[in-house]
Amino acid sequence: MSAQIKALEKELGQVLLARRAGVGKPKLTPAGRLTYKAAATVVRVVGGLATQLKGLETGITKELPGERIAVAADPLVGLYLLPWLGAEFRRCHPGVEVRVLTDTDLEAVWGALRRGGCDLGVVPADLSTPGCAVEGSLSLELVAVANPRLVGSEGVLDWSRLPMVLPSRGTALRQILDAYLASLGIEPRLVAEVSHPEDARKAVKGRAAATVTHAVVVEEELALGGLVKVEPPAPLPAYEYKVVRPRT
């Protein structure tokens, strides 16, 4: 089991268990808790879908070509969660291929579900998905981080003057952050917009700026000191996903 966990950590590029030699049992890190919860939900849903497609539970006899299941998601879920979940699922169900489709445009993700191009979607909870059944939910932790050069010894920043790297306009995370900052009367000092979580991490690491992003994206940089966590002006909102599939 230890070897499997280490292999999974290597594949994800994240530390899942906090290990201290001779001190009790290992504990899940934030990335480990996120991964466990996501795995339990998505594997259950994908497993149930595969069973239904095979007609073992509900009498559905329709067979997909090559018994494939296509899952649509945004880059965060597609990059950090679904690839290894698909590998784990294939080990349990070797006869079923899992294909992951990612797009920064949520309407494109929804369109793939609506047109029948995908069997399952992992999408922001507030995205309207008429005609789809909600099978589960995920909650991803958001965190405020900055380049160490930007943070003084007191670690307190003036958010009204803070150079910010934010997600591109129109993305679900940007809408959440715009509403959050507006509720506090803060007009962000925008220095860059990026379309991918990895781009936000790299942009802040390379310049004196800050961002709000998903904890799983920056956990390793925080541990290594490449980025530092900063106190937000108010508790950050939750970032919720739902797992949906078209009703048949």
mmCIF file of C-alpha atoms in Angstrom:
data_model
loop_
_atom_site.group_PDB
_atom_site.id
_atom_site.type_symbol
_atom_site.label_atom_id
_atom_site.label_comp_id
_atom_site.label_asym_id
_atom_site.label_seq_id
_atom_site.Cartn_x
_atom_site.Cartn_y
_atom_site.Cartn_z
ATOM 1 C CA MET A 1 0.000 0.000 0.000
ATOM 2 C CA SER A 2 2.844 2.390 0.845
ATOM 3 C CA ALA A 3 4.389 1.849 -2.587
ATOM 4 C CA GLN A 4 1.028 2.496 -4.258
ATOM 5 C CA ILE A 5 0.550 5.746 -2.356
ATOM 6 C CA LYS A 6 4.058 6.923 -3.230
ATOM 7 C CA ALA A 7 3.435 6.067 -6.885
ATOM 8 C CA LEU A 8 0.178 8.040 -6.766
ATOM 9 C CA GLU A 9 1.939 11.023 -5.163
ATOM 10 C CA LYS A 10 4.542 10.921 -7.922
ATOM 11 C CA GLU A 11 1.856 10.790 -10.596
ATOM 12 C CA LEU A 12 -0.108 13.692 -9.083
ATOM 13 C CA GLY A 13 2.954 15.715 -8.120
ATOM 14 C CA GLN A 14 1.381 16.258 -4.681
ATOM 15 C CA VAL A 15 2.091 15.059 -1.132
ATOM 16 C CA LEU A 16 -0.980 13.100 0.011
ATOM 17 C CA LEU A 17 0.258 11.876 3.409
ATOM 18 C CA ALA A 18 2.164 13.854 6.015
ATOM 19 C CA ARG A 19 4.834 11.468 7.324
ATOM 20 C CA ARG A 20 6.956 11.987 10.424
ATOM 21 C CA ALA A 21 9.389 9.225 11.306
ATOM 22 C CA GLY A 22 8.445 7.525 14.563
ATOM 23 C CA VAL A 23 5.542 9.904 15.289
ATOM 24 C CA GLY A 24 2.149 8.189 15.083
ATOM 25 C CA LYS A 25 0.297 7.356 11.904
ATOM 26 C CA PRO A 26 0.609 9.383 8.684
ATOM 27 C CA LYS A 27 -2.155 11.957 8.227
ATOM 28 C CA LEU A 28 -3.836 13.140 5.042
ATOM 29 C CA THR A 29 -2.622 16.497 3.736
ATOM 30 C CA PRO A 30 -5.172 18.955 2.249
ATOM 31 C CA ALA A 31 -4.380 17.473 -1.173
ATOM 32 C CA GLY A 32 -4.847 13.994 0.277
ATOM 33 C CA ARG A 33 -8.265 14.849 1.705
ATOM 34 C CA LEU A 34 -9.323 16.430 -1.568
ATOM 35 C CA THR A 35 -8.087 13.447 -3.553
ATOM 36 C CA TYR A 36 -9.828 10.936 -1.290
ATOM 37 C CA LYS A 37 -13.169 12.742 -1.443
ATOM 38 C CA ALA A 38 -12.966 13.231 -5.195
ATOM 39 C CA ALA A 39 -11.941 9.628 -5.748
ATOM 40 C CA ALA A 40 -14.818 8.263 -3.691
ATOM 41 C CA THR A 41 -17.381 10.361 -5.532
ATOM 42 C CA VAL A 42 -16.150 10.083 -9.100
ATOM 43 C CA VAL A 43 -15.230 6.396 -8.970
ATOM 44 C CA ARG A 44 -18.649 5.596 -7.500
ATOM 45 C CA VAL A 45 -20.445 7.568 -10.189
ATOM 46 C CA VAL A 46 -18.336 6.307 -13.083
ATOM 47 C CA GLY A 47 -18.634 2.770 -11.768
ATOM 48 C CA GLY A 48 -22.393 3.075 -11.573
ATOM 49 C CA LEU A 49 -22.543 4.446 -15.098
ATOM 50 C CA ALA A 50 -20.437 1.608 -16.466
ATOM 51 C CA THR A 51 -22.725 -0.919 -14.783
ATOM 52 C CA GLN A 52 -25.796 0.704 -16.265
ATOM 53 C CA LEU A 53 -24.254 0.815 -19.711
ATOM 54 C CA LYS A 54 -23.626 -2.897 -19.472
ATOM 55 C CA GLY A 55 -27.259 -3.440 -18.544
ATOM 56 C CA LEU A 56 -26.407 -5.223 -15.289
ATOM 57 C CA GLU A 57 -28.650 -3.131 -13.011
ATOM 58 C CA THR A 58 -31.357 -1.311 -14.935
ATOM 59 C CA GLY A 59 -31.761 -3.471 -17.985
ATOM 60 C CA ILE A 60 -30.117 -0.959 -20.277
ATOM 61 C CA THR A 61 -28.740 -2.925 -23.194
ATOM 62 C CA LYS A 62 -27.277 -0.095 -25.211
ATOM 63 C CA GLU A 63 -23.538 -0.668 -25.688
ATOM 64 C CA LEU A 64 -21.107 2.131 -26.369
ATOM 65 C CA PRO A 65 -18.538 1.508 -29.150
ATOM 66 C CA GLY A 66 -15.655 -0.251 -27.449
ATOM 67 C CA GLU A 67 -17.373 0.319 -24.082
ATOM 68 C CA ARG A 68 -15.992 3.821 -23.676
ATOM 69 C CA ILE A 69 -16.993 6.396 -21.081
ATOM 70 C CA ALA A 70 -16.217 10.049 -21.827
ATOM 71 C CA VAL A 71 -15.929 12.491 -18.905
ATOM 72 C CA ALA A 72 -15.960 16.259 -19.475
ATOM 73 C CA ALA A 73 -14.416 18.719 -16.996
ATOM 74 C CA ASP A 74 -12.575 22.001 -16.656
ATOM 75 C CA PRO A 75 -8.732 21.995 -16.652
ATOM 76 C CA LEU A 76 -8.422 21.829 -12.854
ATOM 77 C CA VAL A 77 -10.408 18.615 -12.474
ATOM 78 C CA GLY A 78 -9.154 17.266 -15.791
ATOM 79 C CA LEU A 79 -5.498 17.834 -14.907
ATOM 80 C CA TYR A 80 -5.359 17.038 -11.192
ATOM 81 C CA LEU A 81 -8.055 14.452 -10.543
ATOM 82 C CA LEU A 82 -9.457 12.615 -13.532
ATOM 83 C CA PRO A 83 -6.287 11.191 -15.155
ATOM 84 C CA TRP A 84 -5.321 9.018 -12.207
ATOM 85 C CA LEU A 85 -8.961 8.280 -11.377
ATOM 86 C CA GLY A 86 -9.339 6.973 -14.899
ATOM 87 C CA ALA A 87 -6.275 4.776 -14.442
ATOM 88 C CA GLU A 88 -7.627 3.413 -11.161
ATOM 89 C CA PHE A 89 -11.022 2.793 -12.744
ATOM 90 C CA ARG A 90 -9.472 0.903 -15.660
ATOM 91 C CA ARG A 91 -7.695 -1.394 -13.229
ATOM 92 C CA CYS A 92 -11.051 -2.261 -11.658
ATOM 93 C CA HIS A 93 -12.953 -2.352 -14.968
ATOM 94 C CA PRO A 94 -10.407 -3.342 -17.636
ATOM 95 C CA GLY A 95 -13.106 -3.723 -20.273
ATOM 96 C CA VAL A 96 -14.124 -0.047 -20.108
ATOM 97 C CA GLU A 97 -12.032 2.823 -21.479
ATOM 98 C CA VAL A 98 -12.302 6.215 -19.752
ATOM 99 C CA ARG A 99 -11.672 9.270 -21.938
ATOM 100 C CA VAL A 100 -11.203 12.686 -20.306
ATOM 101 C CA LEU A 101 -12.154 15.855 -22.210
ATOM 102 C CA THR A 102 -11.157 19.253 -20.788
ATOM 103 C CA ASP A 103 -12.030 22.784 -21.846
ATOM 104 C CA THR A 104 -11.661 26.196 -20.188
ATOM 105 C CA ASP A 105 -15.009 27.155 -21.730
ATOM 106 C CA LEU A 106 -17.697 25.766 -19.421
ATOM 107 C CA GLU A 107 -20.323 26.200 -22.110
ATOM 108 C CA ALA A 108 -18.269 23.854 -24.293
ATOM 109 C CA VAL A 109 -18.177 21.303 -21.461
ATOM 110 C CA TRP A 110 -21.936 21.627 -21.050
ATOM 111 C CA GLY A 111 -22.413 21.426 -24.809
ATOM 112 C CA ALA A 112 -20.536 18.123 -24.927
ATOM 113 C CA LEU A 113 -22.911 16.720 -22.324
ATOM 114 C CA ARG A 114 -25.998 18.148 -24.019
ATOM 115 C CA ARG A 115 -25.060 16.735 -27.416
ATOM 116 C CA GLY A 116 -24.306 13.313 -25.983
ATOM 117 C CA GLY A 117 -20.595 13.631 -26.674
ATOM 118 C CA CYS A 118 -19.855 12.845 -23.021
ATOM 119 C CA ASP A 119 -21.423 10.445 -20.547
ATOM 120 C CA LEU A 120 -20.420 12.274 -17.372
ATOM 121 C CA GLY A 121 -19.451 15.807 -16.404
ATOM 122 C CA VAL A 122 -17.672 17.370 -13.423
ATOM 123 C CA VAL A 123 -18.727 21.024 -13.541
ATOM 124 C CA PRO A 124 -19.085 24.012 -11.180
ATOM 125 C CA ALA A 125 -22.149 23.617 -8.999
ATOM 126 C CA ASP A 126 -23.744 26.854 -10.191
ATOM 127 C CA LEU A 127 -23.567 25.907 -13.883
ATOM 128 C CA SER A 128 -27.082 25.318 -15.227
ATOM 129 C CA THR A 129 -27.327 21.779 -16.600
ATOM 130 C CA PRO A 130 -30.974 21.126 -17.521
ATOM 131 C CA GLY A 131 -31.662 17.555 -18.517
ATOM 132 C CA CYS A 132 -28.875 16.202 -16.311
ATOM 133 C CA ALA A 133 -29.086 14.274 -13.059
ATOM 134 C CA VAL A 134 -26.762 15.347 -10.224
ATOM 135 C CA GLU A 135 -24.926 12.290 -8.913
ATOM 136 C CA GLY A 136 -22.538 13.817 -6.380
ATOM 137 C CA SER A 137 -20.606 16.900 -5.325
ATOM 138 C CA LEU A 138 -17.036 18.000 -4.632
ATOM 139 C CA SER A 139 -15.732 20.974 -2.645
ATOM 140 C CA LEU A 140 -12.315 22.374 -3.541
ATOM 141 C CA GLU A 141 -10.425 24.577 -1.075
ATOM 142 C CA LEU A 142 -9.341 28.025 -2.232
ATOM 143 C CA VAL A 143 -6.230 29.704 -0.856
ATOM 144 C CA ALA A 144 -4.621 33.150 -1.199
ATOM 145 C CA VAL A 145 -0.911 32.976 -2.031
ATOM 146 C CA ALA A 146 1.804 35.445 -2.980
ATOM 147 C CA ASN A 147 5.390 35.659 -4.099
ATOM 148 C CA PRO A 148 7.597 35.849 -0.956
ATOM 149 C CA ARG A 149 9.120 39.119 -2.256
ATOM 150 C CA LEU A 150 5.726 40.769 -1.911
ATOM 151 C CA VAL A 151 5.149 39.888 1.730
ATOM 152 C CA GLY A 152 6.683 41.904 4.563
ATOM 153 C CA SER A 153 7.779 40.456 7.866
ATOM 154 C CA GLU A 154 4.271 40.936 9.288
ATOM 155 C CA GLY A 155 2.722 38.912 6.460
ATOM 156 C CA VAL A 156 -0.202 41.355 6.123
ATOM 157 C CA LEU A 157 -1.086 42.807 2.721
ATOM 158 C CA ASP A 158 -3.243 45.725 1.631
ATOM 159 C CA TRP A 159 -5.613 44.021 -0.810
ATOM 160 C CA SER A 160 -6.690 47.314 -2.354
ATOM 161 C CA ARG A 161 -3.113 47.835 -3.592
ATOM 162 C CA LEU A 162 -2.137 44.230 -4.107
ATOM 163 C CA PRO A 163 -0.922 43.305 -7.634
ATOM 164 C CA MET A 164 -3.203 40.416 -8.546
ATOM 165 C CA VAL A 165 -3.061 37.577 -11.052
ATOM 166 C CA LEU A 166 -6.639 36.433 -11.661
ATOM 167 C CA PRO A 167 -8.357 33.827 -13.849
ATOM 168 C CA SER A 168 -9.632 34.951 -17.229
ATOM 169 C CA ARG A 169 -12.936 36.824 -17.311
ATOM 170 C CA GLY A 170 -15.941 34.583 -17.792
ATOM 171 C CA THR A 171 -14.457 31.581 -15.985
ATOM 172 C CA ALA A 172 -16.317 30.205 -12.980
ATOM 173 C CA LEU A 173 -13.479 30.986 -10.554
ATOM 174 C CA ARG A 174 -13.171 34.558 -11.838
ATOM 175 C CA GLN A 175 -16.897 35.113 -11.318
ATOM 176 C CA ILE A 176 -16.602 33.834 -7.746
ATOM 177 C CA LEU A 177 -13.571 36.039 -7.020
ATOM 178 C CA ASP A 178 -15.099 39.135 -8.644
ATOM 179 C CA ALA A 179 -18.195 38.748 -6.455
ATOM 180 C CA TYR A 180 -16.030 38.140 -3.373
ATOM 181 C CA LEU A 181 -13.877 41.237 -3.918
ATOM 182 C CA ALA A 182 -16.885 43.397 -4.847
ATOM 183 C CA SER A 183 -18.626 42.401 -1.622
ATOM 184 C CA LEU A 184 -15.613 43.807 0.260
ATOM 185 C CA GLY A 185 -15.464 46.992 -1.815
ATOM 186 C CA ILE A 186 -12.092 45.998 -3.288
ATOM 187 C CA GLU A 187 -11.184 46.915 -6.866
ATOM 188 C CA PRO A 188 -8.344 44.504 -7.700
ATOM 189 C CA ARG A 189 -5.109 45.874 -9.120
ATOM 190 C CA LEU A 190 -4.964 43.433 -12.006
ATOM 191 C CA VAL A 191 -1.524 42.684 -13.471
ATOM 192 C CA ALA A 192 -2.328 39.503 -15.428
ATOM 193 C CA GLU A 193 -5.187 37.231 -16.434
ATOM 194 C CA VAL A 194 -4.575 33.524 -17.021
ATOM 195 C CA SER A 195 -6.787 30.741 -18.318
ATOM 196 C CA HIS A 196 -5.218 27.808 -16.476
ATOM 197 C CA PRO A 197 -4.518 27.160 -12.749
ATOM 198 C CA GLU A 198 -0.923 26.188 -13.523
ATOM 199 C CA ASP A 199 -0.402 29.503 -15.321
ATOM 200 C CA ALA A 200 -1.556 31.382 -12.199
ATOM 201 C CA ARG A 201 0.922 29.476 -10.041
ATOM 202 C CA LYS A 202 3.781 30.150 -12.462
ATOM 203 C CA ALA A 203 2.876 33.817 -12.901
ATOM 204 C CA VAL A 204 2.905 34.526 -9.168
ATOM 205 C CA LYS A 205 6.069 32.534 -8.620
ATOM 206 C CA GLY A 206 7.833 34.603 -11.275
ATOM 207 C CA ARG A 207 6.738 38.088 -10.211
ATOM 208 C CA ALA A 208 5.833 40.112 -7.125
ATOM 209 C CA ALA A 209 2.107 39.384 -7.201
ATOM 210 C CA ALA A 210 -0.611 37.409 -5.470
ATOM 211 C CA THR A 211 -3.504 35.190 -6.538
ATOM 212 C CA VAL A 212 -6.392 33.176 -5.172
ATOM 213 C CA THR A 213 -6.404 29.652 -6.513
ATOM 214 C CA HIS A 214 -7.082 26.051 -5.599
ATOM 215 C CA ALA A 215 -5.020 24.716 -2.688
ATOM 216 C CA VAL A 216 -4.165 21.515 -4.556
ATOM 217 C CA VAL A 217 -2.432 23.558 -7.285
ATOM 218 C CA VAL A 218 0.001 25.359 -4.970
ATOM 219 C CA GLU A 219 0.522 22.968 -2.052
ATOM 220 C CA GLU A 220 3.951 21.827 -3.228
ATOM 221 C CA GLU A 221 5.152 25.412 -3.846
ATOM 222 C CA LEU A 222 3.963 26.397 -0.367
ATOM 223 C CA ALA A 223 5.850 23.493 1.182
ATOM 224 C CA LEU A 224 9.038 24.418 -0.707
ATOM 225 C CA GLY A 225 8.769 28.137 0.057
ATOM 226 C CA GLY A 226 8.319 29.184 -3.555
ATOM 227 C CA LEU A 227 5.021 30.782 -2.551
ATOM 228 C CA VAL A 228 3.637 31.931 0.793
ATOM 229 C CA LYS A 229 0.092 31.830 2.080
ATOM 230 C CA VAL A 230 -1.421 35.227 2.860
ATOM 231 C CA GLU A 231 -4.416 36.145 4.973
ATOM 232 C CA PRO A 232 -7.442 37.127 2.870
ATOM 233 C CA PRO A 233 -9.506 40.152 3.942
ATOM 234 C CA ALA A 234 -12.428 37.803 4.699
ATOM 235 C CA PRO A 235 -12.940 34.027 4.574
ATOM 236 C CA LEU A 236 -12.651 32.820 1.000
ATOM 237 C CA PRO A 237 -15.773 31.343 -0.610
ATOM 238 C CA ALA A 238 -16.111 27.654 -1.286
ATOM 239 C CA TYR A 239 -15.614 26.359 -4.809
ATOM 240 C CA GLU A 240 -18.191 23.658 -5.388
ATOM 241 C CA TYR A 241 -18.426 21.119 -8.185
ATOM 242 C CA LYS A 242 -21.200 18.720 -9.083
ATOM 243 C CA VAL A 243 -20.980 15.409 -10.901
ATOM 244 C CA VAL A 244 -23.718 15.167 -13.525
ATOM 245 C CA ARG A 245 -24.849 12.873 -16.287
ATOM 246 C CA PRO A 246 -27.513 13.261 -18.961
ATOM 247 C CA ARG A 247 -30.856 11.673 -18.133
ATOM 248 C CA THR A 248 -31.669 8.826 -20.474
#
